[in-house]
PDB file of C-alpha atoms in Angstrom:
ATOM      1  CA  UNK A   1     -15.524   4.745  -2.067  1.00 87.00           C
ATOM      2  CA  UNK A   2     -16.139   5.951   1.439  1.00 91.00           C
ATOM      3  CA  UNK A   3     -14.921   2.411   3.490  1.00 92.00           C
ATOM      4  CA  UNK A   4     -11.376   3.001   0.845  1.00 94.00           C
ATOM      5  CA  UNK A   5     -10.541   5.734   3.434  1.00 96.00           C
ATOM      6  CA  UNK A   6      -8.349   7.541   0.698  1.00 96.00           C
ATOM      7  CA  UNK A   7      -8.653  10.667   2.571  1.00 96.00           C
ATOM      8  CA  UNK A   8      -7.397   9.131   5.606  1.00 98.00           C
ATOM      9  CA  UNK A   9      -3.929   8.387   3.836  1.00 98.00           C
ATOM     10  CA  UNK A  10      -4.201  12.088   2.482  1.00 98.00           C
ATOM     11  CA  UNK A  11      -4.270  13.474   6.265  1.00 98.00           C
ATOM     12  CA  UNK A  12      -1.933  10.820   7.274  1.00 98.00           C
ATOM     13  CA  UNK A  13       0.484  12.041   4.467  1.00 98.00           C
ATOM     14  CA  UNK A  14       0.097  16.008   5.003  1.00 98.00           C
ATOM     15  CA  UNK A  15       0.469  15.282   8.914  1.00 98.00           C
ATOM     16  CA  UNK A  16       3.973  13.422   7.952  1.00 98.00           C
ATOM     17  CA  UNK A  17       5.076  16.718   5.238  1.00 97.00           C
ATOM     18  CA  UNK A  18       4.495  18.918   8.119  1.00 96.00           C
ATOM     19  CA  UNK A  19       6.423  16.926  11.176  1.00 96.00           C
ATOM     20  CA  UNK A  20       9.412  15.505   8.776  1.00 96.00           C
ATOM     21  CA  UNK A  21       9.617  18.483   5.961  1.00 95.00           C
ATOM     22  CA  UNK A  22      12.860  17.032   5.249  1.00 95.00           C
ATOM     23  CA  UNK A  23      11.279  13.764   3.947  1.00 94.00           C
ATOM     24  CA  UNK A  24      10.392  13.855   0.165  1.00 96.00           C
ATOM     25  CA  UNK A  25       7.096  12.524  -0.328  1.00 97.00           C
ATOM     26  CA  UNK A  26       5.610  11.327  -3.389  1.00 97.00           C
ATOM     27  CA  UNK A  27       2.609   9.987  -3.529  1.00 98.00           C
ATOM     28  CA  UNK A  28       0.939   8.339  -6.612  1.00 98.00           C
ATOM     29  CA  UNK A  29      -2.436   7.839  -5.896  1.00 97.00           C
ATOM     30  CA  UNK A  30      -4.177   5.021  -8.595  1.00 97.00           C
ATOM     31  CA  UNK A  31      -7.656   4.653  -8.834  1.00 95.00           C
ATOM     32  CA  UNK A  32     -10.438   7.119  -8.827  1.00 92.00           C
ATOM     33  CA  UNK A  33     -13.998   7.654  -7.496  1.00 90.00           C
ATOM     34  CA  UNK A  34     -16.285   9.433  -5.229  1.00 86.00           C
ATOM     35  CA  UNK A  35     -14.508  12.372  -3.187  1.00 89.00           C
ATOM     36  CA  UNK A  36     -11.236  12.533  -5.287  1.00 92.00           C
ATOM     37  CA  UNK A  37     -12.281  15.929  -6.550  1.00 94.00           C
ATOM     38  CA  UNK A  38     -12.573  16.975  -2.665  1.00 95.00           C
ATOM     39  CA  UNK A  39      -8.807  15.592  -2.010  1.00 96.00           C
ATOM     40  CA  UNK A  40      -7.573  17.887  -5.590  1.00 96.00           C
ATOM     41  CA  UNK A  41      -9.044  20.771  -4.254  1.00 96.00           C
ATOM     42  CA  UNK A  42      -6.953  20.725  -1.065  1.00 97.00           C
ATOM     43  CA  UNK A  43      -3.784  20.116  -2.689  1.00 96.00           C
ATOM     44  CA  UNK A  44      -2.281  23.404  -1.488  1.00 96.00           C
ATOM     45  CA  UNK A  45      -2.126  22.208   1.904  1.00 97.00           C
ATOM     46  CA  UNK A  46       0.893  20.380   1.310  1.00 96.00           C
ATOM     47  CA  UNK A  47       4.370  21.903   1.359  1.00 92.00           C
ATOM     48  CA  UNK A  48       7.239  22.307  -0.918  1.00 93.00           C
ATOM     49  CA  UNK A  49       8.509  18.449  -0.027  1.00 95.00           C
ATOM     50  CA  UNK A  50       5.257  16.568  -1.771  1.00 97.00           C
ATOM     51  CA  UNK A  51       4.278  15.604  -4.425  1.00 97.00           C
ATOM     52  CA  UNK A  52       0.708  14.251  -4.931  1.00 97.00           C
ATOM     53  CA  UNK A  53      -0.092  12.841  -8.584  1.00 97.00           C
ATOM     54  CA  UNK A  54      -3.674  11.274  -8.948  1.00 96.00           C
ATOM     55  CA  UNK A  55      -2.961   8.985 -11.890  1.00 97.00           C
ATOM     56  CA  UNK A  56      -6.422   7.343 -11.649  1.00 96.00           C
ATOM     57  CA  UNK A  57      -7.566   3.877 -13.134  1.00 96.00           C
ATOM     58  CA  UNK A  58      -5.214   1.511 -14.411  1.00 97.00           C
ATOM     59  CA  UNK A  59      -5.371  -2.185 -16.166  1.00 96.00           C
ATOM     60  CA  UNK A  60      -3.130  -5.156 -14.748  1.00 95.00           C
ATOM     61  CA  UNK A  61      -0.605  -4.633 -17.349  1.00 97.00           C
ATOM     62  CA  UNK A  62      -0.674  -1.051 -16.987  1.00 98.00           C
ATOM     63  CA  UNK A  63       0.056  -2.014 -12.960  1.00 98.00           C
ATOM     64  CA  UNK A  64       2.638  -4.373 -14.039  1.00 97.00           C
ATOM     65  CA  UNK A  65       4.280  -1.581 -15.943  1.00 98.00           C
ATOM     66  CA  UNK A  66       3.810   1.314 -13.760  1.00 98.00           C
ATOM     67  CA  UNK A  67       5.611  -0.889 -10.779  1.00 98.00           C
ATOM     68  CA  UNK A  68       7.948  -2.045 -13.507  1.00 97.00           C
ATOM     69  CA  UNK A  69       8.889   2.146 -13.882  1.00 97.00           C
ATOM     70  CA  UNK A  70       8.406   3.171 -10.383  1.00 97.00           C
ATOM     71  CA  UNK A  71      10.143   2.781  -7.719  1.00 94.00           C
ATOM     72  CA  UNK A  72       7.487   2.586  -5.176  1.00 97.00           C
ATOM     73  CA  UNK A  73       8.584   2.504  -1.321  1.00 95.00           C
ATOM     74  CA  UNK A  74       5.392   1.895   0.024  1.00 97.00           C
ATOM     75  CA  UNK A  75       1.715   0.689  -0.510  1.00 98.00           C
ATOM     76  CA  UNK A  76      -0.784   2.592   1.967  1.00 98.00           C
ATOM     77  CA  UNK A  77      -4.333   0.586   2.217  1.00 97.00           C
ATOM     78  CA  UNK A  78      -6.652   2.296   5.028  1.00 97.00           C
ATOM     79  CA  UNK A  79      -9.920   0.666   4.265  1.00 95.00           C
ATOM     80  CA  UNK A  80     -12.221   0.158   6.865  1.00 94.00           C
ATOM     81  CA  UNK A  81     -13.267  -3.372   5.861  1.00 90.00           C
ATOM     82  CA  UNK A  82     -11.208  -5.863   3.266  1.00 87.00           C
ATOM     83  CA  UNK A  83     -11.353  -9.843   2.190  1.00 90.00           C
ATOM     84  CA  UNK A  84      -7.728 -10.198   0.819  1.00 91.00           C
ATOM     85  CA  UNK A  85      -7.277  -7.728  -1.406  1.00 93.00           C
ATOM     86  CA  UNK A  86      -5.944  -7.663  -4.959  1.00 94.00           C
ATOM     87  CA  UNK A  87      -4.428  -4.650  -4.729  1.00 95.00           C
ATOM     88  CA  UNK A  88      -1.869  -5.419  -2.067  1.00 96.00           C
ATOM     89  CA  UNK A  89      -1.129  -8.668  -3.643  1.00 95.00           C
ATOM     90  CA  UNK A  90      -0.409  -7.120  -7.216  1.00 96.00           C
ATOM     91  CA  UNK A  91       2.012  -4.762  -5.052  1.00 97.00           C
ATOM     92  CA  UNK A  92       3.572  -7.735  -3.250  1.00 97.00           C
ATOM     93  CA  UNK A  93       4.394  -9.573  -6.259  1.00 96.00           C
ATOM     94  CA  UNK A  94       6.756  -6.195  -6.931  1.00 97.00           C
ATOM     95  CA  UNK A  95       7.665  -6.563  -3.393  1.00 96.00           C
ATOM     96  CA  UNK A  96       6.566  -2.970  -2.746  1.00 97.00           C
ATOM     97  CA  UNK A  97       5.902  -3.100   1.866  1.00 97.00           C
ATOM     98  CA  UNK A  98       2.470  -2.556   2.921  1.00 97.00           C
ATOM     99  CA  UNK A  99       1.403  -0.692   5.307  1.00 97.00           C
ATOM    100  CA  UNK A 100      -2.389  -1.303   6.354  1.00 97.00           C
ATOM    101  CA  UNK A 101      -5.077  -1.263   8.572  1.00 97.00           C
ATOM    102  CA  UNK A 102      -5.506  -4.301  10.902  1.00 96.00           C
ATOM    103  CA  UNK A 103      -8.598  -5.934   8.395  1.00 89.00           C
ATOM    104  CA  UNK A 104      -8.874  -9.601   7.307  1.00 89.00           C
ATOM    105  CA  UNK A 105      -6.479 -10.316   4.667  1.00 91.00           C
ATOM    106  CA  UNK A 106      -4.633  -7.281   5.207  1.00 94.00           C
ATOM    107  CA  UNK A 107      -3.784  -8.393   8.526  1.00 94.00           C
ATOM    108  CA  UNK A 108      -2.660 -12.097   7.411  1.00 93.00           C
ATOM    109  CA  UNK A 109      -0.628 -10.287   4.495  1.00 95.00           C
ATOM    110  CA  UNK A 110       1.033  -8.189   7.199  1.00 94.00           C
ATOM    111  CA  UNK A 111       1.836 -10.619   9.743  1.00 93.00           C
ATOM    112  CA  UNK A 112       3.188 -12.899   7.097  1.00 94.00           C
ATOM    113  CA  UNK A 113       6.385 -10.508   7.141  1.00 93.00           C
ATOM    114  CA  UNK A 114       4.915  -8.276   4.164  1.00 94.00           C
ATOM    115  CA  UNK A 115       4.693  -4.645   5.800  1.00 95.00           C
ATOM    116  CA  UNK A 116       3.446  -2.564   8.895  1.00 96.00           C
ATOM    117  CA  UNK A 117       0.028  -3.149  10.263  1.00 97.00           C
ATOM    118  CA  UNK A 118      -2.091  -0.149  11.362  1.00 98.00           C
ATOM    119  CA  UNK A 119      -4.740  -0.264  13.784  1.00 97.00           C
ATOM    120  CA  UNK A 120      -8.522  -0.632  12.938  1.00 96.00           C
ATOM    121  CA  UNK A 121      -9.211   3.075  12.583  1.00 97.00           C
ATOM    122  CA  UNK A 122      -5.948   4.768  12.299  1.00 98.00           C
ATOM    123  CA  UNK A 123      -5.439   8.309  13.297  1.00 98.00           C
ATOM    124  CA  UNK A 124      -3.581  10.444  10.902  1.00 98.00           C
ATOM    125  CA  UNK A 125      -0.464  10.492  13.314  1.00 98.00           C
ATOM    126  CA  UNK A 126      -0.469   6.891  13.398  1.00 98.00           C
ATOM    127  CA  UNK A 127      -0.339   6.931   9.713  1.00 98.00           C
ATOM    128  CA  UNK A 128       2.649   9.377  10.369  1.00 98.00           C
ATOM    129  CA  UNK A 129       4.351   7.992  12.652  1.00 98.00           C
ATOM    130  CA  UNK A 130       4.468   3.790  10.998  1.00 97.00           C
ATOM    131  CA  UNK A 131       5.941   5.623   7.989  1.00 96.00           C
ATOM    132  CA  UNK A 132       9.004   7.492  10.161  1.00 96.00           C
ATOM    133  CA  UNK A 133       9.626   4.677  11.840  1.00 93.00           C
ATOM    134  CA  UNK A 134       9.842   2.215   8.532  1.00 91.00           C
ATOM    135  CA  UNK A 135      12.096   5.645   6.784  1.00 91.00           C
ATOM    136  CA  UNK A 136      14.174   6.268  10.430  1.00 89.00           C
ATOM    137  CA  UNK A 137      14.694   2.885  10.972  1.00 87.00           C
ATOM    138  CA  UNK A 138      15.956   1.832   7.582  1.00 87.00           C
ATOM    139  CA  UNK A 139      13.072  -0.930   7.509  1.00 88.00           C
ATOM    140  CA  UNK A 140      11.958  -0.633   4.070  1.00 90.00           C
ATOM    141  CA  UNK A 141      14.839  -2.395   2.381  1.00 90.00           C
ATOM    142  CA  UNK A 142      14.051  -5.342   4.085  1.00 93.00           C
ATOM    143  CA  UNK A 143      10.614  -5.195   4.321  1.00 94.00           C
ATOM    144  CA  UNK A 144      10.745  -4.795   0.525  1.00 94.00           C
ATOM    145  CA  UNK A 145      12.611  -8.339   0.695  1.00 95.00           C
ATOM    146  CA  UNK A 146      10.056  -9.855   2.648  1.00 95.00           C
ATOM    147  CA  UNK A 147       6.746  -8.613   1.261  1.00 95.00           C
ATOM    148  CA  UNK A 148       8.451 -10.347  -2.297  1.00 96.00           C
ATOM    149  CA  UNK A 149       9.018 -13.250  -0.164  1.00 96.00           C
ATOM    150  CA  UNK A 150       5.504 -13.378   1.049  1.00 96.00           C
ATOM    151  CA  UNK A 151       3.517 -13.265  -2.052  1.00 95.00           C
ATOM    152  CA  UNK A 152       5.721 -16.611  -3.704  1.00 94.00           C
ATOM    153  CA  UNK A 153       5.430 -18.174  -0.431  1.00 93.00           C
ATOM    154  CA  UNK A 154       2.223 -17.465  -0.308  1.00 91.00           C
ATOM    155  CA  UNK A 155       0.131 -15.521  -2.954  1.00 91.00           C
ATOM    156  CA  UNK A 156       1.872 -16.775  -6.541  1.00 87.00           C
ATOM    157  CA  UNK A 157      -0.666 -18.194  -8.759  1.00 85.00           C
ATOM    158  CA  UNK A 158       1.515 -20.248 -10.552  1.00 86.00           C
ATOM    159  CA  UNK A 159       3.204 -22.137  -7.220  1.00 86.00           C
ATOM    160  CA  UNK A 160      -0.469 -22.163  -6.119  1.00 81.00           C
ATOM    161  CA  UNK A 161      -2.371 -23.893  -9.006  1.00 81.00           C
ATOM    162  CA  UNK A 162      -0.027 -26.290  -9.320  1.00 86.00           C
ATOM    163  CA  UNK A 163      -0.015 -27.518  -5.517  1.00 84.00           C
ATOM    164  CA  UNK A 164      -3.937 -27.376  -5.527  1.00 83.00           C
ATOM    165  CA  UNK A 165      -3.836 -29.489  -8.823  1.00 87.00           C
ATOM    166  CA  UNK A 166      -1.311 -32.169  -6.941  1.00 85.00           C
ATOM    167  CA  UNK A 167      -3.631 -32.268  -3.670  1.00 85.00           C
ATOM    168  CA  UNK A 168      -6.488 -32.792  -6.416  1.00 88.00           C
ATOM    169  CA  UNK A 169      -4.981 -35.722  -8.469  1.00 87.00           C
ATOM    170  CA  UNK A 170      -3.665 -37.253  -4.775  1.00 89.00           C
ATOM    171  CA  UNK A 171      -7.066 -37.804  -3.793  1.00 83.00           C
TER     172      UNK A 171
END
């Protein structure tokens, strides 16, 4: 859907095969909707170093699994709006780093220690640029340590329901 953004991390992804063609990019787009055939169509665009699977809709447990399989560097969420989203929780829980735009939840995931926060309304080189920096810098090895640390510090179900059950029976 249009606030999603998806062709925001497209741009922001092309911009990065041009500047760093030395950088191997795969990116495994999951989920589907409105525009998606616009994004196939421009495919070509992208050099020899990417490539760009749209897998489409998946379950939980086919989630579970495919971050199971994968090894998944980074989770890219440029929505213009968000509550706390699902999405970047599930990825969390795999510690996979964020990297997302500066929106409600998103922002408190971020700041918790799970990723790299983008502005409001990134550009395309700011997309770029957050990602060279996390690769250049050797970031993501940690901030795969710490966005796993921030979802059962924070976001685990289990460690959750059972400290809202004990604030429940202490009342």
């Amino acid at each position: 859907i249009p606030r999603k953004r998806v062709n925001l991390i497209f741009d922001g992804l092309l911009e990065l095969s041009k500047r760093r063609p030395e950088i191997h990019i795969n990116w495994d787009h999951i989920g589907s909707g409105e525009g998606m055939e616009i994004l196939k169509s421009r495919l070509e665009e992208f050099g020899d170093n990417s490539q760009i699977n749209f897998i489409g809709r998946l379950n939980t447990p086919e989630l579970a699994e495919y971050y199971e399989k994968n090894n998944v560097d980074l989770f890219i969420n440029t929505s213009s709006k968000e509550g706390t989203p699902v999405s970047i929780m599930e990825a969390i829980s795999h510690g996979i780093p964020i990297l997302a735009t500066a929106f409600g939840g998103n922002k408190e995931i971020i700041d918790a220690g799970a990723g790299i926060l983008l502005s409001v309304n990134p550009t395309k080189e700011e997309i770029a640029e957050k990602i060279i920096e996390a690769v250049d810098s050797q970031r993501l090895g940690d901030l795969r340590k710490e966005s796993y640390k921030v979802w059962k510090t924070h976001y685990n179900s289990n460690r959750n329901y059972k400290m809202f059950c004990k604030k429940l029976s202490d009342l």
